[in-house]
PDB file of C-alpha atoms in Angstrom:
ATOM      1  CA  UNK Y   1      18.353  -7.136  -5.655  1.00 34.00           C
ATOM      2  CA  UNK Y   2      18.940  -7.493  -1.672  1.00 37.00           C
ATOM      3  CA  UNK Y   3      18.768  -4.962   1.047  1.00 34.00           C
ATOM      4  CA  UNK Y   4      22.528  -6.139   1.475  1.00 36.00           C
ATOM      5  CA  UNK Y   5      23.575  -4.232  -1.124  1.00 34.00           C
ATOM      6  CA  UNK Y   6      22.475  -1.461   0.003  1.00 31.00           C
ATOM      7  CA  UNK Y   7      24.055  -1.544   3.417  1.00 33.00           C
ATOM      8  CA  UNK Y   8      26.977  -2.521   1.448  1.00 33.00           C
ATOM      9  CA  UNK Y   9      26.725   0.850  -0.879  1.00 32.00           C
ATOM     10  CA  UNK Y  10      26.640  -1.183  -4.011  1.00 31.00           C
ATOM     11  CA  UNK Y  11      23.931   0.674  -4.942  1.00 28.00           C
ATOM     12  CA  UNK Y  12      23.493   4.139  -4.198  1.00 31.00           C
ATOM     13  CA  UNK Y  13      20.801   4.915  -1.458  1.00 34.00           C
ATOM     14  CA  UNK Y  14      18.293   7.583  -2.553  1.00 37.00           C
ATOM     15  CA  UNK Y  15      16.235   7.667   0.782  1.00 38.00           C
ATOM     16  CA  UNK Y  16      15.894  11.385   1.890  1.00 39.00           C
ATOM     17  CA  UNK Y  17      14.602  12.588   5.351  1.00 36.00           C
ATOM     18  CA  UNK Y  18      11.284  10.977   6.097  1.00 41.00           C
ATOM     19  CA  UNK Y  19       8.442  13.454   4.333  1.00 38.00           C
ATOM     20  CA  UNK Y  20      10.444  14.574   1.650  1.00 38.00           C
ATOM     21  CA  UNK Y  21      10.519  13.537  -1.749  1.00 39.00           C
ATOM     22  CA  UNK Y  22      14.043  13.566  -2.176  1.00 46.00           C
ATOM     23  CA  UNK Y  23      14.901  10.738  -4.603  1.00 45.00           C
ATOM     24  CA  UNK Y  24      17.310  10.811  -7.688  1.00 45.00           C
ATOM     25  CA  UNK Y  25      16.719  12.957 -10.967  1.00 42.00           C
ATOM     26  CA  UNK Y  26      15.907  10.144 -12.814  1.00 48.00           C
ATOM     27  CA  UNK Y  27      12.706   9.743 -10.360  1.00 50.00           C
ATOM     28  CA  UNK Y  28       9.730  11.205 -11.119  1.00 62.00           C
ATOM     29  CA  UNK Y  29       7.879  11.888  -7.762  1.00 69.00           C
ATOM     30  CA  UNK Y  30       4.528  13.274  -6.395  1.00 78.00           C
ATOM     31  CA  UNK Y  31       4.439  13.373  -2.342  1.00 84.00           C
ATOM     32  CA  UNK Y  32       1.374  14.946  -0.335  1.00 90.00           C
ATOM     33  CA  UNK Y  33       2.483  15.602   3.230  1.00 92.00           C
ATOM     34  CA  UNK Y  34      -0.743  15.963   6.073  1.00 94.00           C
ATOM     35  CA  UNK Y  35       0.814  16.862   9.423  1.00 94.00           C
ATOM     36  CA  UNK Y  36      -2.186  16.194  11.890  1.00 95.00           C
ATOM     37  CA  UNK Y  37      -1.671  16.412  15.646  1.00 95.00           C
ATOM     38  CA  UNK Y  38      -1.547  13.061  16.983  1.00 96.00           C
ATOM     39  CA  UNK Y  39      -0.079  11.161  13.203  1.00 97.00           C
ATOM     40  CA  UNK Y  40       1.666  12.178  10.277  1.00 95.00           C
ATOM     41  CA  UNK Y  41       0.506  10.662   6.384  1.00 95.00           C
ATOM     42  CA  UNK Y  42       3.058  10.772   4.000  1.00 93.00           C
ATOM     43  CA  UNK Y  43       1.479   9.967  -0.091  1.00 91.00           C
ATOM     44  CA  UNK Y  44       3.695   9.338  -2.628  1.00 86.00           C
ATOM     45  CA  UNK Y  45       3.874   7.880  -6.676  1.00 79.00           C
ATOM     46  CA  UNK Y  46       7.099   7.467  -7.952  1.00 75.00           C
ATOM     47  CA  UNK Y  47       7.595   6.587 -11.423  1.00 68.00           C
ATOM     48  CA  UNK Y  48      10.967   4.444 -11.094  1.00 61.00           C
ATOM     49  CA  UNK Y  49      12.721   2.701 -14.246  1.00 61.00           C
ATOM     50  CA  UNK Y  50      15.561   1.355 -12.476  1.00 60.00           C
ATOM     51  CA  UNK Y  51      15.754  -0.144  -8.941  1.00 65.00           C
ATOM     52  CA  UNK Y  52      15.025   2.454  -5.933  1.00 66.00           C
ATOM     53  CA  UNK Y  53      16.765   1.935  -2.568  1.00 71.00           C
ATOM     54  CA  UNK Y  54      15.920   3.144   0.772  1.00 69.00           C
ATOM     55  CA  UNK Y  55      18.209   2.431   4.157  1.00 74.00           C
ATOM     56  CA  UNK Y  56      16.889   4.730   7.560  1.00 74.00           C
ATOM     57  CA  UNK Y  57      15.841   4.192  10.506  1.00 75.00           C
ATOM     58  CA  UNK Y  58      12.088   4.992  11.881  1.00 78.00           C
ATOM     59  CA  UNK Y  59      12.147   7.668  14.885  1.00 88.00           C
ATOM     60  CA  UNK Y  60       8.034   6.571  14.984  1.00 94.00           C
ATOM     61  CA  UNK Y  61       5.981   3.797  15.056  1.00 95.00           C
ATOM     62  CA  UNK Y  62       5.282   3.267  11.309  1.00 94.00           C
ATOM     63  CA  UNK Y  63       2.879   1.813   9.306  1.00 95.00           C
ATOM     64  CA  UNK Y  64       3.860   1.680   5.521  1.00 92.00           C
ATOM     65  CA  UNK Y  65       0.791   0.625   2.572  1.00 92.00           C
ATOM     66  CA  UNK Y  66       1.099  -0.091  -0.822  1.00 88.00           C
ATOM     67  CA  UNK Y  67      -1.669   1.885  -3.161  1.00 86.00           C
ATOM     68  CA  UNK Y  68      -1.350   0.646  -6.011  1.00 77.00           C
ATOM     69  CA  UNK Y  69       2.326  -0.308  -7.091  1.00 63.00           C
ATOM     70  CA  UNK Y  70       2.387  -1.114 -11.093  1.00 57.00           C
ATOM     71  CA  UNK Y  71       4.391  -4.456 -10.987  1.00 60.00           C
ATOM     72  CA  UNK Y  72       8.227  -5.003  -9.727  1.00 66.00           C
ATOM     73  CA  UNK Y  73       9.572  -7.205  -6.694  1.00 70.00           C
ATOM     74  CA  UNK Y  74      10.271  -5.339  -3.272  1.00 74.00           C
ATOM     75  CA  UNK Y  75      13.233  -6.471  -0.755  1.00 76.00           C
ATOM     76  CA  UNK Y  76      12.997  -4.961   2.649  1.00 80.00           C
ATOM     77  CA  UNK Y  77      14.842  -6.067   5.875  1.00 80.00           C
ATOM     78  CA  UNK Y  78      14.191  -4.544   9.267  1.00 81.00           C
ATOM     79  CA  UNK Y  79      16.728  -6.475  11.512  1.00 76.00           C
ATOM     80  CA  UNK Y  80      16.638  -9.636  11.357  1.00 74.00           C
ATOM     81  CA  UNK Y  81      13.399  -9.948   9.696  1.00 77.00           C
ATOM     82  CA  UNK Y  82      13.496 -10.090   5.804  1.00 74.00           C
ATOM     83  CA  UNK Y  83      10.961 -10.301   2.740  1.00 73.00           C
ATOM     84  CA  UNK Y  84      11.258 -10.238  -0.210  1.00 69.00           C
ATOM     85  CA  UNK Y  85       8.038 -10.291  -2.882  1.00 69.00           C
ATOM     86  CA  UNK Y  86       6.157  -8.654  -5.880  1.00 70.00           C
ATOM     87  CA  UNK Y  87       3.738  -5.952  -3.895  1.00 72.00           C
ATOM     88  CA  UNK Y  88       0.468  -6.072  -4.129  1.00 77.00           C
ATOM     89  CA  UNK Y  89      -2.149  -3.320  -3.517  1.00 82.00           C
ATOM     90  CA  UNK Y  90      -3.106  -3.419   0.038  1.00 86.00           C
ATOM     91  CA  UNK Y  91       0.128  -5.040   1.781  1.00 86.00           C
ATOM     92  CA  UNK Y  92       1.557  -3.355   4.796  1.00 88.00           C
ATOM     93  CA  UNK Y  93       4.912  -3.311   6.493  1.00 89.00           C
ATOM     94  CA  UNK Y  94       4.235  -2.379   9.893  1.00 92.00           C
ATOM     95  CA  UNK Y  95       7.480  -1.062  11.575  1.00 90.00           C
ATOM     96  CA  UNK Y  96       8.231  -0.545  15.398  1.00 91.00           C
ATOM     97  CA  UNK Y  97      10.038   2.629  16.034  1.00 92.00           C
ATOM     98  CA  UNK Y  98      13.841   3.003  16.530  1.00 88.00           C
ATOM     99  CA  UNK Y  99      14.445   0.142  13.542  1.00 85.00           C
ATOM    100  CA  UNK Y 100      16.242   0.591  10.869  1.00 84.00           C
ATOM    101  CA  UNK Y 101      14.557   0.060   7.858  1.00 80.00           C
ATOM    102  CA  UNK Y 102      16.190  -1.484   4.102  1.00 83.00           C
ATOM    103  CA  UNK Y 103      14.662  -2.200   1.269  1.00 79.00           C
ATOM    104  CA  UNK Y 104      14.891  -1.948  -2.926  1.00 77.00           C
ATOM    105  CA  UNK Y 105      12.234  -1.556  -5.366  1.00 73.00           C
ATOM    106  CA  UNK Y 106      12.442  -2.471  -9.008  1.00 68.00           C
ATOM    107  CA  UNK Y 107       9.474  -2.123 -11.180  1.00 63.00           C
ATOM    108  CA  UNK Y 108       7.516   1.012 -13.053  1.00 66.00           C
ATOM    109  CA  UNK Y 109       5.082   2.479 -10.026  1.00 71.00           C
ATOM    110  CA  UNK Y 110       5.148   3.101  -6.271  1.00 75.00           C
ATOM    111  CA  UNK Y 111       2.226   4.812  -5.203  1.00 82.00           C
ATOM    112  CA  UNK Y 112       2.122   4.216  -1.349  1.00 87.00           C
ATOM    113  CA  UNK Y 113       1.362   5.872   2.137  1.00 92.00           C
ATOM    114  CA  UNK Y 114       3.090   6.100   5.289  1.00 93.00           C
ATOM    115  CA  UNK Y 115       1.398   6.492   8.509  1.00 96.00           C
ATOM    116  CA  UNK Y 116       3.771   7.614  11.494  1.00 96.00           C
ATOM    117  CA  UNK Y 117       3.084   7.952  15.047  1.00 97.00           C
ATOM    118  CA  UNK Y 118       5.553   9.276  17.509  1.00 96.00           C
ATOM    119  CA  UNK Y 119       5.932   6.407  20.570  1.00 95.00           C
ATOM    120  CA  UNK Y 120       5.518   8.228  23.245  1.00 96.00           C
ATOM    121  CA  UNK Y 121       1.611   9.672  21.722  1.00 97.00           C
ATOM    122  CA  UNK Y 122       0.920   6.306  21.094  1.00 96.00           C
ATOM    123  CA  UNK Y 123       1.461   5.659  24.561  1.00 96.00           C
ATOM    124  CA  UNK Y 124      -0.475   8.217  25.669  1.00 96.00           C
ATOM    125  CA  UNK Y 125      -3.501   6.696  23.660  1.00 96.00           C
ATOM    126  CA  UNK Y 126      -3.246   3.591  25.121  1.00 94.00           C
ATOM    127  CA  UNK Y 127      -2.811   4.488  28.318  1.00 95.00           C
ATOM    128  CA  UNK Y 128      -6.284   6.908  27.890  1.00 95.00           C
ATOM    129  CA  UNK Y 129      -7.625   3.418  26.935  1.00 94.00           C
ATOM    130  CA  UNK Y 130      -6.495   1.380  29.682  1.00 93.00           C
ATOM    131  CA  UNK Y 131      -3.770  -0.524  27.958  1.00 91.00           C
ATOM    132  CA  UNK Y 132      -1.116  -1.783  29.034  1.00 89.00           C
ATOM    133  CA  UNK Y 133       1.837   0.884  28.262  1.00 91.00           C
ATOM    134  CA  UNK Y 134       4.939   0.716  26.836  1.00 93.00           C
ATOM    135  CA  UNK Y 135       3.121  -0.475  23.532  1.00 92.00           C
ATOM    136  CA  UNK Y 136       5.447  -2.603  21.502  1.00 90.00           C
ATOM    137  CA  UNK Y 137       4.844  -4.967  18.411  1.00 88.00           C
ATOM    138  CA  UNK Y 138       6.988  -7.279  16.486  1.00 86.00           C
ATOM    139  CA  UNK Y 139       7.792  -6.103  12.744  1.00 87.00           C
ATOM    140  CA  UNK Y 140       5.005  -7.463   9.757  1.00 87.00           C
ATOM    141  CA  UNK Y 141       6.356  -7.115   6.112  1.00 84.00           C
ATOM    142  CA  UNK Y 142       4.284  -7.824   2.891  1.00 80.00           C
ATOM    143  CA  UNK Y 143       1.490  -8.618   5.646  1.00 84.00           C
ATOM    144  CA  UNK Y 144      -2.566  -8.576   5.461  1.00 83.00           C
ATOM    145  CA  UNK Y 145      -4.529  -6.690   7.646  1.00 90.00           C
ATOM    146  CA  UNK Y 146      -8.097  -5.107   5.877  1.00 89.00           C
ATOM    147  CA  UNK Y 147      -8.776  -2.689   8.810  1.00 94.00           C
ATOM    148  CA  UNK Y 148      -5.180  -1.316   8.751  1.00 95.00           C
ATOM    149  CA  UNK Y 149      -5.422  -0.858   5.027  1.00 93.00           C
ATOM    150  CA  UNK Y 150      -8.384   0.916   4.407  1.00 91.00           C
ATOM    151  CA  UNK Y 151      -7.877   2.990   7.316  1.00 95.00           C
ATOM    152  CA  UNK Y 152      -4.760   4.289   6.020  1.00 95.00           C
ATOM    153  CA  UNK Y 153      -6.637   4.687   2.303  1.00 91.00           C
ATOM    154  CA  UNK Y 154      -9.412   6.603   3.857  1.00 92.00           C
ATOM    155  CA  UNK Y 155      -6.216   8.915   5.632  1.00 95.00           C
ATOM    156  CA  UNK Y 156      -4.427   9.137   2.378  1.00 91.00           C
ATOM    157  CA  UNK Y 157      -8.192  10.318   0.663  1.00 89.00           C
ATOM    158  CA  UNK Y 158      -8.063  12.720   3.592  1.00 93.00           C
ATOM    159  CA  UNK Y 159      -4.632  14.121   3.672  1.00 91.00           C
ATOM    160  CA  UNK Y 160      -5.718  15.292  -0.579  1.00 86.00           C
ATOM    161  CA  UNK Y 161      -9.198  17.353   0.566  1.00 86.00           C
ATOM    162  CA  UNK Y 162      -9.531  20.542   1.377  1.00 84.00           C
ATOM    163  CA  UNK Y 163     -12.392  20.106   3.625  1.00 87.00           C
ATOM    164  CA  UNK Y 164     -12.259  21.608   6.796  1.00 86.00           C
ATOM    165  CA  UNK Y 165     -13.874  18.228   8.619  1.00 91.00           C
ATOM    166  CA  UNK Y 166     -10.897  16.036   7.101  1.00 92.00           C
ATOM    167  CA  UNK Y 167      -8.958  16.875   9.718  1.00 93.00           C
ATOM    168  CA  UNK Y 168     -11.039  16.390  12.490  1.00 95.00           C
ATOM    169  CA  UNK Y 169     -12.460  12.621  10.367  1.00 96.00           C
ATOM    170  CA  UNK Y 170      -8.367  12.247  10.225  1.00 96.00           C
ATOM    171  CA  UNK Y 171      -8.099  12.937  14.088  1.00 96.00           C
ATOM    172  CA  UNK Y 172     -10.043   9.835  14.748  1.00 97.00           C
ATOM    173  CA  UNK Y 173      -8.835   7.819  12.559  1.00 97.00           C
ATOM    174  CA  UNK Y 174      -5.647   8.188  13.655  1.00 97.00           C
ATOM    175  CA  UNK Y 175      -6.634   7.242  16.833  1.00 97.00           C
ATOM    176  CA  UNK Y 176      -8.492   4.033  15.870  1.00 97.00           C
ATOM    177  CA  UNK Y 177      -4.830   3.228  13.769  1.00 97.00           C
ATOM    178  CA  UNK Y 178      -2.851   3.096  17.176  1.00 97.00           C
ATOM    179  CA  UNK Y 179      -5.627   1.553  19.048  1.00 96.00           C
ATOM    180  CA  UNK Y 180      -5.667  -1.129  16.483  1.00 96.00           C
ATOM    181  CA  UNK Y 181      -2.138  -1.637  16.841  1.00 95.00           C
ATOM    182  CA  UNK Y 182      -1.872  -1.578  20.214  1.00 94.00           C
ATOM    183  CA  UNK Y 183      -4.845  -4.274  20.548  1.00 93.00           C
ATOM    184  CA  UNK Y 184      -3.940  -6.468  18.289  1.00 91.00           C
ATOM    185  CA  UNK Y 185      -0.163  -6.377  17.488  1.00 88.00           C
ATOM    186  CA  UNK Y 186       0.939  -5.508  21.390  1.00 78.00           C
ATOM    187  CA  UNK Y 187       3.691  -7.964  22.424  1.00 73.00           C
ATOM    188  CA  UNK Y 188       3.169 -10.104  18.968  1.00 61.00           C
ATOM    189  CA  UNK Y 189       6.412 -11.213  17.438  1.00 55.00           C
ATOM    190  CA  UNK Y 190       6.384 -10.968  13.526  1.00 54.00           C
ATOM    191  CA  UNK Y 191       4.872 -14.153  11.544  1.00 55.00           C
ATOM    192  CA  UNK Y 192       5.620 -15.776   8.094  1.00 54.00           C
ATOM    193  CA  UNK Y 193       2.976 -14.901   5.789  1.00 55.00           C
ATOM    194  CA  UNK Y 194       0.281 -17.725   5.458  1.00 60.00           C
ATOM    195  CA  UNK Y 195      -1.993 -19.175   2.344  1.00 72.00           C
ATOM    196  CA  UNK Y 196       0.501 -19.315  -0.301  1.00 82.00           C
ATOM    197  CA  UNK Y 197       4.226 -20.156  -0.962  1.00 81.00           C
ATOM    198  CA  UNK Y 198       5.911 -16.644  -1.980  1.00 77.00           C
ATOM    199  CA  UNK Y 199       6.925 -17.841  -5.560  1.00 83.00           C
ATOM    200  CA  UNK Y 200       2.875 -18.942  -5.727  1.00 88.00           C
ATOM    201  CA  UNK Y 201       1.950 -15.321  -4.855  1.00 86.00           C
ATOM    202  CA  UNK Y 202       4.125 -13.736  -7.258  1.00 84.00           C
ATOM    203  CA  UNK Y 203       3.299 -15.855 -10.045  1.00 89.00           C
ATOM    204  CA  UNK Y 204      -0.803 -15.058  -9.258  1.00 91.00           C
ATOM    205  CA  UNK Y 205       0.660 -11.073  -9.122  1.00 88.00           C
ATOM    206  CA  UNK Y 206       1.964 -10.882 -12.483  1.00 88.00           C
ATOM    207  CA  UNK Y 207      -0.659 -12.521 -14.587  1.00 92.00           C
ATOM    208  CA  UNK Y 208      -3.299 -10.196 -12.721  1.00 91.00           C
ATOM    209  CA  UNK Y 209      -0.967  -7.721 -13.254  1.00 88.00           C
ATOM    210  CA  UNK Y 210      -0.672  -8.490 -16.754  1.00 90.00           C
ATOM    211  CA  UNK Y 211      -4.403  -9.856 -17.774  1.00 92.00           C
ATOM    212  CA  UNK Y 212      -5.875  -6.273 -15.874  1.00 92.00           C
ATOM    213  CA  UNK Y 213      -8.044  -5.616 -19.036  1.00 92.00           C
ATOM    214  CA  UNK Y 214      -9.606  -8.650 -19.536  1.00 92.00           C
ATOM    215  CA  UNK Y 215     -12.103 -10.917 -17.751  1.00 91.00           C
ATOM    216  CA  UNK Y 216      -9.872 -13.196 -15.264  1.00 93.00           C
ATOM    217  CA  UNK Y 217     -11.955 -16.226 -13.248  1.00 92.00           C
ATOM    218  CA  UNK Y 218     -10.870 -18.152 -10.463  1.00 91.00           C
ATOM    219  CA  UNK Y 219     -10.348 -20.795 -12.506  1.00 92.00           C
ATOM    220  CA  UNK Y 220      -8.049 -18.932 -14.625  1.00 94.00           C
ATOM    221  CA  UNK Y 221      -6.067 -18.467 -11.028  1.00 94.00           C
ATOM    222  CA  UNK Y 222      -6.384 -21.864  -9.836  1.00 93.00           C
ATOM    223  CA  UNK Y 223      -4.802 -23.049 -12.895  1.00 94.00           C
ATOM    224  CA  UNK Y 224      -1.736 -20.899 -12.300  1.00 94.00           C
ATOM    225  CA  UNK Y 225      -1.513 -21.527  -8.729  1.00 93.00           C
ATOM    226  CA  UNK Y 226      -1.653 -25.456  -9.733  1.00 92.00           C
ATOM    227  CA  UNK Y 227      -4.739 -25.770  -7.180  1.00 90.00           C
ATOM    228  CA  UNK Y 228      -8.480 -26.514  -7.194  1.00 88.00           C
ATOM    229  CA  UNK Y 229     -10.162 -23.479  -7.445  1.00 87.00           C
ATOM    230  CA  UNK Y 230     -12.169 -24.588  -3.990  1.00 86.00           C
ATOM    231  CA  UNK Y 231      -8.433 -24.613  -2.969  1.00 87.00           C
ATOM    232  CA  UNK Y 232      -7.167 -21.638  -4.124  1.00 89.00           C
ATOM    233  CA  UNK Y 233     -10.135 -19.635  -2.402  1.00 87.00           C
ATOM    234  CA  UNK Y 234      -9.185 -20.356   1.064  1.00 85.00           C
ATOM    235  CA  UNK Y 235      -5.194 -20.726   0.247  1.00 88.00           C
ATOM    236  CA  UNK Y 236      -5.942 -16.777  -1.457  1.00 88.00           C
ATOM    237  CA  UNK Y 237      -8.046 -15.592   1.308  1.00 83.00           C
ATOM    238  CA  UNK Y 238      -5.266 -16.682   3.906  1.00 80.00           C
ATOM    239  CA  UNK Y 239      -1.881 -14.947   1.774  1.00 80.00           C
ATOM    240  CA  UNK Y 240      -4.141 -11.686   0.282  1.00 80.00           C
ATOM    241  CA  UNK Y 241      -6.677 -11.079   3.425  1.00 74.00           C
ATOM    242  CA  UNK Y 242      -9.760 -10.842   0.443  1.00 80.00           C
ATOM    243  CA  UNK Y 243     -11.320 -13.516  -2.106  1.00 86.00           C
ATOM    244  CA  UNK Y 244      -9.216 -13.520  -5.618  1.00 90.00           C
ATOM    245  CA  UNK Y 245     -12.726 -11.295  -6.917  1.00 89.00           C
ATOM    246  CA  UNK Y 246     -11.924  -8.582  -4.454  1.00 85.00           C
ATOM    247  CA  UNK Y 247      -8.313  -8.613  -5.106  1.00 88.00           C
ATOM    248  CA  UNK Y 248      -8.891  -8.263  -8.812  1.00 91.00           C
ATOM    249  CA  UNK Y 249     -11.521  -5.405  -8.387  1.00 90.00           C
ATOM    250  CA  UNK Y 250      -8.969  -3.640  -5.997  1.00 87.00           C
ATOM    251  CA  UNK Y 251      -6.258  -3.961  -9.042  1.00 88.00           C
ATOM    252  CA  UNK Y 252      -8.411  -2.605 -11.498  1.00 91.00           C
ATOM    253  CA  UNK Y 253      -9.142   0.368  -9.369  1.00 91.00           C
ATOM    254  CA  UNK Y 254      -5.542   0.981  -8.520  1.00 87.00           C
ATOM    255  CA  UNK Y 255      -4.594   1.196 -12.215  1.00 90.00           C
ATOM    256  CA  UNK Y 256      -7.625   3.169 -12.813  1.00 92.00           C
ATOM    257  CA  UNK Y 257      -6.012   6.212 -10.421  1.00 89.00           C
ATOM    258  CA  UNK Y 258      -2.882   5.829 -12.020  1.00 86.00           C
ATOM    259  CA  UNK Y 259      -4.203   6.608 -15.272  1.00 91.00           C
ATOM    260  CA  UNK Y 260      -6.310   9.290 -14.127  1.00 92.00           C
ATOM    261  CA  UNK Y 261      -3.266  10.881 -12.516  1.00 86.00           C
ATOM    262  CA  UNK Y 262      -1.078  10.135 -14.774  1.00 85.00           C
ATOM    263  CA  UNK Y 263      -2.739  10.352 -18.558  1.00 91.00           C
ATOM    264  CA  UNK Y 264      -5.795  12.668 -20.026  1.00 92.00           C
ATOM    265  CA  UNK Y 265      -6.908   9.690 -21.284  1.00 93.00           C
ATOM    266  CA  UNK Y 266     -10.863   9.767 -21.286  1.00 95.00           C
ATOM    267  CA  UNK Y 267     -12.467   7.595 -18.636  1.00 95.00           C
ATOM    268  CA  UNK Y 268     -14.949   6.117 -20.553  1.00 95.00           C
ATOM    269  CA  UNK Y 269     -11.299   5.062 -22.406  1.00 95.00           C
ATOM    270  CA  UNK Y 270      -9.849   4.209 -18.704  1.00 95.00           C
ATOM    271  CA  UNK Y 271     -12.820   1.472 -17.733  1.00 95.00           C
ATOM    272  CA  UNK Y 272     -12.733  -0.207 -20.602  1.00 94.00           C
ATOM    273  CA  UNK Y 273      -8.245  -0.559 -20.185  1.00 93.00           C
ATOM    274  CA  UNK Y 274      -8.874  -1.603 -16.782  1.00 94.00           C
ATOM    275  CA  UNK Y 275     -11.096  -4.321 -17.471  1.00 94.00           C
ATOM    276  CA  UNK Y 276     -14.525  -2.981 -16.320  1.00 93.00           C
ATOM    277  CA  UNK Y 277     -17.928  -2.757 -18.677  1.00 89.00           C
ATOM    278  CA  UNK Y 278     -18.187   0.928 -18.834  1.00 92.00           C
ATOM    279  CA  UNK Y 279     -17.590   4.243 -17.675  1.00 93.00           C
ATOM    280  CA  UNK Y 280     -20.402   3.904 -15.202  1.00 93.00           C
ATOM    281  CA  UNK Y 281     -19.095   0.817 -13.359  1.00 93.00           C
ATOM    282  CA  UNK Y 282     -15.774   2.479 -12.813  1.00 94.00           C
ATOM    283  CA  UNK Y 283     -17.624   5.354 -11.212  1.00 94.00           C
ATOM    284  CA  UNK Y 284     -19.858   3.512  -8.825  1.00 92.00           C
ATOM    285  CA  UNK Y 285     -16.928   1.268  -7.880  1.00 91.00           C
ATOM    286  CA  UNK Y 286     -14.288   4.581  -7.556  1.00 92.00           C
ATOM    287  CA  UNK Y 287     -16.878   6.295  -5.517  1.00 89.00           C
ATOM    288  CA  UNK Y 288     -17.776   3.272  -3.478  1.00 87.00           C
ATOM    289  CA  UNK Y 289     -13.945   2.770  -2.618  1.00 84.00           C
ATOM    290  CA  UNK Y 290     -12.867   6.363  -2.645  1.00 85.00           C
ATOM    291  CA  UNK Y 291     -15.579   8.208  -1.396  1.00 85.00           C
ATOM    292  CA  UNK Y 292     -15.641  11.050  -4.786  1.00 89.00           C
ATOM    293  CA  UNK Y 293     -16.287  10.007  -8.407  1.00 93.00           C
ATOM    294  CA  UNK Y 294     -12.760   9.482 -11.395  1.00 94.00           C
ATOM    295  CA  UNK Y 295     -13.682  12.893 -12.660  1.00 93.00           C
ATOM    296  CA  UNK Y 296     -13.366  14.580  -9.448  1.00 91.00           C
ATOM    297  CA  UNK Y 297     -10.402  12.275  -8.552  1.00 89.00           C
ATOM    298  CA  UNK Y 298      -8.671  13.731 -11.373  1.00 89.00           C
ATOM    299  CA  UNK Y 299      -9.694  17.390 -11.018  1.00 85.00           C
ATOM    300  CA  UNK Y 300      -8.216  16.948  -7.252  1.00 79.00           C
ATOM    301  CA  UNK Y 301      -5.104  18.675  -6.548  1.00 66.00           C
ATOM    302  CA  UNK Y 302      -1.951  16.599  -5.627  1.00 57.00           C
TER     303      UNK Y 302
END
C-alpha cells in the first residue's frame, strides 16, 4: 500500500473535490461542512473495508487531524516528503498550499477534520500581526502538536452546533490556527518524527487499539516497546506529544463517539466496552473533552 500506486492508477483514486464526500459506493460516509469567513472545517467518518486512496492537490494552506481513526496503516506523500504509519488520534499532517497531496488508507474508521485557509487570508493575518509575510512552512505528516489538535477538535465541536456564538468562538479560533502556524512553523522545513522508531509506534497502536476495554499500565507498554517504563515515558511523550495515560484516555474517548454515532448501544453499555468504570466517568471525561455530555453527543445532528 504506497502512494505510488496511486499516481500509477493501480488503484483507483476516490478523492472528490475538497468538501465533498464523494468516495466510492462501497464507502459509507458522514461529512459536516462549516464555511466560516476567514477558514473552512471539513468533518468526516468513513467506514472503509478496503483500502481508500486520495491524490489532489491543496489550493489552501491545510491542516488535516485524525479524530479518532479505528485501526489501519496510512501512506501519504506530499513531494518529496513521505510517511507511512498506523494513525493515531490526535496526529496532524500539516500541508502548505499548492502541494499535491497522496495518500491510502486501509483499516475500518476515518473520522478526521480538515482545516483550510486560503494563502493569501493567512497573509493578511500575519501581516495584521506584524509578521513577516509571505508565510510559508515546510510539510509535517503523522506529526504532534497539542495546541493544533485541540484547536481543530474544539472547530470540529463547533462546525456540529447550532449556536449562534459558534461562529463568532470559530472566528477566533481560526485566527489563533494561522497565527500558530505562522509563529511557529514559518520558514521550518519538515522533521522526522522523534521518541520512537515507526515500527515501535505501530506496535504500541495496535495493542491499545486492541486491549481498549481493559485496564492497560505503562508497564504493560514498556514491555511491548522493549523499554523501561521510566524509558518509555519520555521516548512516548517525544513520538505522541502526551504521557501513554493521556493517550489511552484520548483512545477510549474516540471509540466512545464512534459508538455513540454509530450503534444505539446504551452508554452505561459504551463505558464499560471502552474500558472506563461507569457511565458516569465517561460523562465527566466526554464533557471535559467535548464540552456537552454522550447523551447529547448522540442526540446532536450530523
Amino acid at each position: 500500500m504506497t502512494p505510488d500506486a496511486v499516481r500509477a492508477g493501480e488503484i483507483p483514486n476516490s478523492c472528490g473535490v475538497e468538501g465533498e464526500c464523494a468516495v466510492p459506493l462501497d464507502v459509507q460516509c458522514e461529512e459536516i461542512i462549516a464555511d466560516w469567513p476567514l477558514a473552512r472545517v471539513v468533518i468526516r467518518r468513513e467506514s472503509v473495508d478496503r483500502e481508500r486512496s486520495w491524490n489532489a492537490v491543496k489550493r489552501d494552506h491545510t491542516v488535516m487531524v485524525n479524530l479518532g481513526s479505528g485501526g489501519g496503516r496510512f501512506a501519504i506523500e506530499v513531494g518529496d516528503v513521505s510517511a507511512l504509519y498506523t494513525p493515531a488520534t490526535g496526529d496532524l499532517s500539516i500541508l502548505p498550499a499548492g502541494r499535491t497531496f497522496v495518500g491510502m488508507f486501509q483499516g475500518r474508521t476515518l473520522d478526521y477534520a480538515v482545516w483550510m485557509m486560503p494563502a493569501a487570508t493567512m497573509d493578511r493575518l500575519a501581516a495584521e500581526a506584524g509578521l513577516a509575510v509571505p508565510v510559508e512552512f515546510g510539510v509535517r505528516l503523522s506529526h504532534r502538536d497539542e495546541f493544533l489538535y485541540r484547536t481543530l477538535e474544539r472547530l470540529a465541536v463547533l462546525a456540529r452546533s447550532a449556536d449562534p456564538a459558534a461562529a463568532t468562538v470559530a472566528d477566533g479560533l481560526n485566527r489563533a490556527v494561522a497565527l500558530h502556524l505562522a509563529t511557529v512553523y514559518d520558514g521550518v522545513a519538515a522533521a522526522p518524527a522523534a521518541g520512537l522508531p515507526d515500527e515501535t509506534a505501530a506496535a504500541l497502536i495496535d495493542y491499545v487499539e486492541a486491549r481498549l476495554s481493559a485496564k492497560i499500565s505503562v508497564e504493560e507498554l514498556a514491555a511491548v516497546a522493549g523499554l523501561t517504563p521510566h524509558s518509555l515515558l519520555a521516548a512516548f511523550r517525544a513520538r505522541f506529544g502526551r504521557s501513554p495515560l493521556q493517550y489511552v484516555i484520548d483512545q477510549r474517548l474516540a471509540r466512545a463517539r464512534r459508538l455513540l454515532s454509530e450503534t444505539p448501544r446504551p452508554i452505561a453499555e459504551i463505558a464499560y466496552e471502552v474500558g472506563l468504570s461507569s457511565q458516569s466517568h465517561l460523562t465527566n471525561l466526554f464533557r471535559s473533552r467535548f464540552g456537552v455530555t454522550p447523551a447529547a453527543y448522540r442526540r446532536a445532528p450530523r
